[in-house]
XYZ file of C-alpha atoms in Angstrom:
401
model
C 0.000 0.000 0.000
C 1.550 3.475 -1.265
C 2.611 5.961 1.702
C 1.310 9.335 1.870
C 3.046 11.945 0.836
C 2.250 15.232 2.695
C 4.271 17.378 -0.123
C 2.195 16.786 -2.988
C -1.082 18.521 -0.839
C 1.559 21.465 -0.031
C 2.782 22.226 -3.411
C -0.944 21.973 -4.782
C -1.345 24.809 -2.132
C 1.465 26.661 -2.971
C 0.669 26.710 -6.556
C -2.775 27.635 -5.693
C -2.017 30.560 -3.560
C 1.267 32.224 -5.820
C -2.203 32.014 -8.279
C -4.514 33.871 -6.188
C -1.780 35.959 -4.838
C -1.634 37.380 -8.575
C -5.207 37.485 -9.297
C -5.367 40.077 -5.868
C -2.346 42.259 -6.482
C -3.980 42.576 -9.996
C -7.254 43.484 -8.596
C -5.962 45.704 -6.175
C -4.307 48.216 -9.045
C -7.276 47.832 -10.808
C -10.129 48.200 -8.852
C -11.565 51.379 -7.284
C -9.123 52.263 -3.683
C -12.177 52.736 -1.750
C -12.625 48.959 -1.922
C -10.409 48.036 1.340
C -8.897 44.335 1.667
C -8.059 43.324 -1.367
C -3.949 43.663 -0.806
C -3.976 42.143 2.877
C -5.739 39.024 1.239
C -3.350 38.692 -1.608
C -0.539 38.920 1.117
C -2.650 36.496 3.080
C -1.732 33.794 0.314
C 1.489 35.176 0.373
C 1.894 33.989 3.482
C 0.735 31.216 3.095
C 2.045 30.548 0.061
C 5.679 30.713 2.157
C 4.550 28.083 4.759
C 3.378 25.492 2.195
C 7.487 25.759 0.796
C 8.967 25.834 3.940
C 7.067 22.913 5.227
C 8.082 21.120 1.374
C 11.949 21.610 2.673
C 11.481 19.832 6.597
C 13.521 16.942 5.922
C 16.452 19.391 5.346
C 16.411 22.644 6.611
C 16.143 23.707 10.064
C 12.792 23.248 12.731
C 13.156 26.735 13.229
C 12.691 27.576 9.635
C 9.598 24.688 8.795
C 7.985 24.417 11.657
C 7.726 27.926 13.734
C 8.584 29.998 10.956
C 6.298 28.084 8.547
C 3.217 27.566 11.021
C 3.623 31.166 12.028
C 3.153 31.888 7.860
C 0.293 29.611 7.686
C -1.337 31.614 10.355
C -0.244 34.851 9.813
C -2.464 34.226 5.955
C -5.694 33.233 7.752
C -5.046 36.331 10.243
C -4.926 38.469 7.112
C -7.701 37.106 5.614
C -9.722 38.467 8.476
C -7.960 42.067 8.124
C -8.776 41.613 5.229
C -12.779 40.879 5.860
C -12.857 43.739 8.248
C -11.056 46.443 6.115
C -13.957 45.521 2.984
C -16.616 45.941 5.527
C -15.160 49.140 6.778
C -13.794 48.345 10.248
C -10.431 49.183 11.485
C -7.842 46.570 10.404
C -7.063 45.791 13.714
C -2.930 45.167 13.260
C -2.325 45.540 17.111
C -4.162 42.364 17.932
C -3.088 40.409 14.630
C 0.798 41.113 15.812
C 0.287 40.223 18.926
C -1.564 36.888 18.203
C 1.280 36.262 15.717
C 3.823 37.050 18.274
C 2.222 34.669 21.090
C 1.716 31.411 18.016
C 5.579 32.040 16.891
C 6.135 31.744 20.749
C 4.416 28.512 21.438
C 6.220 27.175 18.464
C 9.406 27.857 19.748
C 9.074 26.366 22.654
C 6.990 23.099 21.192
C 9.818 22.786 18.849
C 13.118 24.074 20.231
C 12.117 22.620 23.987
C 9.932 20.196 23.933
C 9.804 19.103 20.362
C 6.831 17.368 20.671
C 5.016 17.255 16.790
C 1.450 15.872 18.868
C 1.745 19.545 20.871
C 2.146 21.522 18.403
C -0.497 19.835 16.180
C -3.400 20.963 19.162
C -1.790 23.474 19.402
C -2.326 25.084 15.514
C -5.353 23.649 15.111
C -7.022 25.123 17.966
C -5.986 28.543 16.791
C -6.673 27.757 13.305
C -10.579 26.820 14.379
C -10.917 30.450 16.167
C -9.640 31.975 13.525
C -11.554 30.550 10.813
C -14.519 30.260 12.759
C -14.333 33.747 13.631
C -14.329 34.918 10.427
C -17.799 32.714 9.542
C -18.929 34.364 12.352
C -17.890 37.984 11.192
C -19.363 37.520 7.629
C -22.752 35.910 8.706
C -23.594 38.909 10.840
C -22.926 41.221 8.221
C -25.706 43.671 7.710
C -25.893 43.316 4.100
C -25.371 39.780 3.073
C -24.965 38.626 -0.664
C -24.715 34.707 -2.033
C -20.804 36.172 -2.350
C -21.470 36.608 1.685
C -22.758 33.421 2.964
C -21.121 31.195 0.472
C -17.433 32.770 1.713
C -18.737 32.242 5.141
C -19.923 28.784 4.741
C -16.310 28.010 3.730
C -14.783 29.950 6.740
C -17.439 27.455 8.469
C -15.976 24.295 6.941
C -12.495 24.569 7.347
C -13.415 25.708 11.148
C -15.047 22.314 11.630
C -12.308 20.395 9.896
C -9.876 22.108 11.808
C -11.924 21.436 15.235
C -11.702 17.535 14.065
C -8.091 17.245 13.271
C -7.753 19.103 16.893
C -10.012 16.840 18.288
C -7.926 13.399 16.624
C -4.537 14.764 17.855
C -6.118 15.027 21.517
C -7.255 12.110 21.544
C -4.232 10.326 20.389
C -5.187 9.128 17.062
C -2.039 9.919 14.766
C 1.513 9.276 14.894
C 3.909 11.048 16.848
C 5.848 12.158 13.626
C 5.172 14.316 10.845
C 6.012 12.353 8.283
C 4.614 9.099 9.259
C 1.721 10.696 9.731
C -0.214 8.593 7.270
C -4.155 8.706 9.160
C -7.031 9.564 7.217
C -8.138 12.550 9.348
C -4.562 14.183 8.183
C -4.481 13.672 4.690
C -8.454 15.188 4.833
C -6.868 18.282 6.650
C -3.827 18.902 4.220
C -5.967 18.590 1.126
C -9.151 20.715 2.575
C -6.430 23.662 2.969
C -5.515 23.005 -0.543
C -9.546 23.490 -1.560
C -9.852 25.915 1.225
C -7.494 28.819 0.064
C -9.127 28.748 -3.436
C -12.408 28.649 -2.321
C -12.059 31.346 0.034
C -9.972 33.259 -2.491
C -12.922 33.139 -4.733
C -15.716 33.666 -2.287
C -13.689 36.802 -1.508
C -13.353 37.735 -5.158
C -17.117 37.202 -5.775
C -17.693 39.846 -3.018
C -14.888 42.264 -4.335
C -16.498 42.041 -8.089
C -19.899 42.561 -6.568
C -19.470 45.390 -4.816
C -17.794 46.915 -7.778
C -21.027 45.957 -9.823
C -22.957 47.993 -6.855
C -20.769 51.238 -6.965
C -21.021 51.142 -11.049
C -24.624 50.643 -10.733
C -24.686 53.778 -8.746
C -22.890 55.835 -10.649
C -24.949 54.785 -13.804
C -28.075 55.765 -12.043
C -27.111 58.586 -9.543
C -25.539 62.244 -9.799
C -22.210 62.511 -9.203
C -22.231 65.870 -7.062
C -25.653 65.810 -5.189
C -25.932 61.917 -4.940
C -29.334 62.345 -5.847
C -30.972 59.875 -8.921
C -29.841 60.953 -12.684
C -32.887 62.506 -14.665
C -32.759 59.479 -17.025
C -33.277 57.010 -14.230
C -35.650 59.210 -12.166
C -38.124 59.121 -15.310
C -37.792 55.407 -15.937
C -38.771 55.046 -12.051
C -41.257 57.237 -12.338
C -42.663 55.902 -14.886
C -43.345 52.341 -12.929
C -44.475 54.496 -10.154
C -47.413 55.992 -12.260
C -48.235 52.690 -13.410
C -48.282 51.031 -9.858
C -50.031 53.944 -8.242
C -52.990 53.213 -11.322
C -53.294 49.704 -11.060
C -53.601 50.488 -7.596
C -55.505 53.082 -7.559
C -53.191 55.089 -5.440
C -52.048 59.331 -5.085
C -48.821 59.976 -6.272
C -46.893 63.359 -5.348
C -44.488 65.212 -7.271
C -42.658 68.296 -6.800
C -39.950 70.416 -8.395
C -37.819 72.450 -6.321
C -35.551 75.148 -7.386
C -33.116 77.068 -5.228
C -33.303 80.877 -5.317
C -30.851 83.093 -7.223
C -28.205 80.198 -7.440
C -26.665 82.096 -10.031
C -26.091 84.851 -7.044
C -24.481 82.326 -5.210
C -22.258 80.998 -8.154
C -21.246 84.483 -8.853
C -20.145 85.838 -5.577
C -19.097 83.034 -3.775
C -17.671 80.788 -6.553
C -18.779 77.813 -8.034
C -17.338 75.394 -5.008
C -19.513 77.098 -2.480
C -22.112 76.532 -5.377
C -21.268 73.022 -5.197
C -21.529 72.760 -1.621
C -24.885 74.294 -1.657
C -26.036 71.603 -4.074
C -24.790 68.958 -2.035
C -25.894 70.413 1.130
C -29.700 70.473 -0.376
C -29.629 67.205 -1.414
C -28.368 65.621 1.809
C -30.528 67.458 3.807
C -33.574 67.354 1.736
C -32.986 63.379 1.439
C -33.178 63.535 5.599
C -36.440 64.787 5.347
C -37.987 62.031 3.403
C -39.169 58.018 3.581
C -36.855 55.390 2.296
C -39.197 55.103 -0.938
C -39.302 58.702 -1.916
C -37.376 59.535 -5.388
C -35.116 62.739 -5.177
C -33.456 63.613 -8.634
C -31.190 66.365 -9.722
C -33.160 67.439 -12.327
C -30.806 69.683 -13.965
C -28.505 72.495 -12.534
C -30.158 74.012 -9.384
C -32.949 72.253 -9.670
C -34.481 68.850 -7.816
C -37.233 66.584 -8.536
C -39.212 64.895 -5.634
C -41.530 61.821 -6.542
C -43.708 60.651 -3.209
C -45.633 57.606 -4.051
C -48.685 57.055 -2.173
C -48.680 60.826 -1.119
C -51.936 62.909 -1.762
C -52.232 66.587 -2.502
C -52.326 67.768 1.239
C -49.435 65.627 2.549
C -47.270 66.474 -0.309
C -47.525 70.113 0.154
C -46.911 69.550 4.230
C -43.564 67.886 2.542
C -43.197 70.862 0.159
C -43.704 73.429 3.075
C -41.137 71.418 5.633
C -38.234 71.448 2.810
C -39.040 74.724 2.168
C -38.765 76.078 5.905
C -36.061 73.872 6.600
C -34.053 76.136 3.887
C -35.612 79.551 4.684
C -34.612 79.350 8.466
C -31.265 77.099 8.685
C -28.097 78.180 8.414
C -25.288 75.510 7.503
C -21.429 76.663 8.098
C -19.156 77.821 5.833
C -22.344 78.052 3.143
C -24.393 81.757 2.484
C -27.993 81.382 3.582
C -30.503 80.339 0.473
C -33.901 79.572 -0.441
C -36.029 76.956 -2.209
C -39.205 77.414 -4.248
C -41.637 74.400 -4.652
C -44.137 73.306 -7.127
C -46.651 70.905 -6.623
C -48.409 68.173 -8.779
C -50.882 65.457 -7.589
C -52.496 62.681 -9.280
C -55.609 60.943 -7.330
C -55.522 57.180 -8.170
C -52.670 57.676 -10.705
C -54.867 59.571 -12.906
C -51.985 61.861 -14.522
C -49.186 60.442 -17.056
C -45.624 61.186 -16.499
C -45.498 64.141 -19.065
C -48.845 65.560 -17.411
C -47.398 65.268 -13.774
C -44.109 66.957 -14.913
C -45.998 69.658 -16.751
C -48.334 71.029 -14.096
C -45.365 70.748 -11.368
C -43.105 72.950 -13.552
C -46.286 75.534 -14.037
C -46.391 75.403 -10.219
C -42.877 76.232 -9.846
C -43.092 79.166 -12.225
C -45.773 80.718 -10.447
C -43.842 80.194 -6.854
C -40.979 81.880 -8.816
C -43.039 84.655 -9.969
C -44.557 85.422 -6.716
C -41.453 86.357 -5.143
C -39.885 82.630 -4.170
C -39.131 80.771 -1.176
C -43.070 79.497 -1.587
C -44.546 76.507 -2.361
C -47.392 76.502 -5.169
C -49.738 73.880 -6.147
C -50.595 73.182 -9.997
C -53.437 74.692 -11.750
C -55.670 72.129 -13.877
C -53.285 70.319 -15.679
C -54.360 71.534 -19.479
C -54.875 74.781 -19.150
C -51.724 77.038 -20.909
C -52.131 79.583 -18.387
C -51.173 79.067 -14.621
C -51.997 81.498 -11.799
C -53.025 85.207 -12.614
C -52.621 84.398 -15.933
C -49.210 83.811 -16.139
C -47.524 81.122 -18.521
C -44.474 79.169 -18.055
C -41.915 79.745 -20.518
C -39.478 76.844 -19.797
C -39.741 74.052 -21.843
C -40.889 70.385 -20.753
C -39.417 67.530 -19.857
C -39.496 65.193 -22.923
């Protein structure tokens, strides 16, 4: 009956880290910066990557070298897989506790293989810290707020190698292996050597998965949102709109719209420059967005000037909206901006009675009439249809198409 050979499960996971090692450093020059953990896990496979060919040489370089140096490598990679976990999410890195953890496994090494040399020891003694770690990191990315299939299928694997790491730990404790490395020839090894093998590239690509999809998110919002008030794009506020108007009729429910312009931005441009304009756009977003329900559509409808959808919204509550934007402009005063004002026009459609172009049209008379009569006001539409709004004043701007 052939032996088993530990090496060929550690150059299978040497070869498969220097691979993901590449596929991360690459990813990390190309992908946005904003996208933390993406080098610490490449160096994670580094690392490991160095303890799968210093454990390949034990038979003829030093203890020191392939067993506490290399252990402390194979380690040190899961360690910065977690770094790495926590830095994507957001979190601090959290270097202080990873050196010292690193510092207190090289330690117990040391003296397990310079002292005592005892190879049953030191196997607990890794695979105990190896289940924390791994299982800590399951437990990290299943109580993510936002989990993905890129989530919980990463986790799952943190989850596996956690149990098969808790078994091997539980086998050496119980006596059931040899006493030497090498003759280690038990089932419940050779499962643990190869599931690291499988391990690092299916953590590698669970992690990869969630790198790529949160790329796919931030694209998707820039596609669909404006780049200085963070408010929707014009082109995806009408396609939403347009579902809205079609829900609220097969429903048979009000839907709210209102266009709001701020007052004499062109002031503002002119004598405080165009970054303080800037600011004041951003500022009126942000604020405005505080102000409303999590299914409310705010678009920067061009320039200075903001669309608000409200689904399920009728005439009085959407001019109570109107009114609070507007006096939350009039009276608050935001540092390092000059004070301005908002004017408000307001469109409602009972029972999604209106189409887009209709709901757009009256709003904009609205506004025009609010502008007219001095600003800072909110106005409600005339009867959409008629080509003259209040005291018999047209608007001369020309509709959305």
């Amino acid at each position: 009956m052939p032996t088993f050979d530990p090496r060929s499960f550690i150059i299978t996971s040497a070869v498969a880290g220097i691979l993901c090692s590449m596929i991360f450093f690459v990813l990390r020059r190309s992908f946005p910066r904003e996208i933390g953990g993406i080098g610490e896990w490449g160096w994670g496979c580094v690392a490991m990557v160095g303890g799968a060919f210093l454990f390949a040489f034990r038979d003829t370089l030093s203890p020191l070298l392939t067993v506490v140096l290399a252990n402390t490598l194979i380690v040190g990679g899961i360690v910065l897989m977690h770094v790495s976990l926590r830095r994507f999410t957001g979190l601090r890195a959290g270097y202080g506790w990873a050196a010292g953890l690193l510092l207190a496994v090289a330690a117990g090494l040391l003296w397990l293989t310079m002292v005592a040399d005892n190879y049953r020891g030191r196997l607990e003694f890794i695979t105990s810290i190896n289940t924390l770690l791994f299982g800590l990191s399951a437990w990290f990315l299943f109580r993510m707020k936002k989990q993905g299939f890129a989530e919980r299928f990463t986790g799952a694997l943190f989850a596996v190698e956690a149990l098969v790491s808790l078994g091997r730990f539980y086998f050496a404790l119980a006596g059931q292996n040899s006493d030497d490395y090498w003759n280690d020839n038990s089932m419940v090894h050779m499962f643990y050597l190869a599931s690291f093998s499988i391990a690092l590239v299916g953590l590698s690509f669970g992690f990869m998965l969630m790198v790529t999809t949160r790329v796919q998110e931030k694209l998707e919002y820039a596609a669909s949102h404006d780049d200085l008030s963070g408010a929707y794009t014009r082109a995806t506020f009408f396609r939403m709109m347009a579902g809205e108007v079609l829900r609220a009729r097969r429903q048979r429910r009000p839907l709210s719209l209102l266009l709001i312009d701020i007052d004499d931005f062109k002031r503002i441009n002119d004598g405080h420059g165009h970054p303080v304009g800037d600011a004041v756009i951003r500022t009126f977003a942000t604020v405005t967005a505080g102000e409303l329900r999590a299914h409310d559509l705010l678009c920067r409808y061009g320039g200075e000037e903001f669309a608000l959808l409200l689904p399920d919204t009728a005439l009085d509550e959407a001019t109570a909206v109107a009114e609070r934007i507007r006096a939350r402009f009039s009276e608050g005063v935001f540092d390092g901006l000059p004070s301005f004002t908002a004017s408000l026009g307001v469109q409602s459609a009972e029972q999604g009675a209106l189409e887009v172009a209709q709901m757009i049209e009256g709003a904009d008379r609205a506004l025009y009439i609010a502008k007219k009569l001095g600003k800072n006001r909110v106005e409600i539409a005339p009867e959409v249809g008629h080509a003259s709004g209040r005291d018999g004043m047209a608007p001369n701007r020309p509709l959305a198409q």
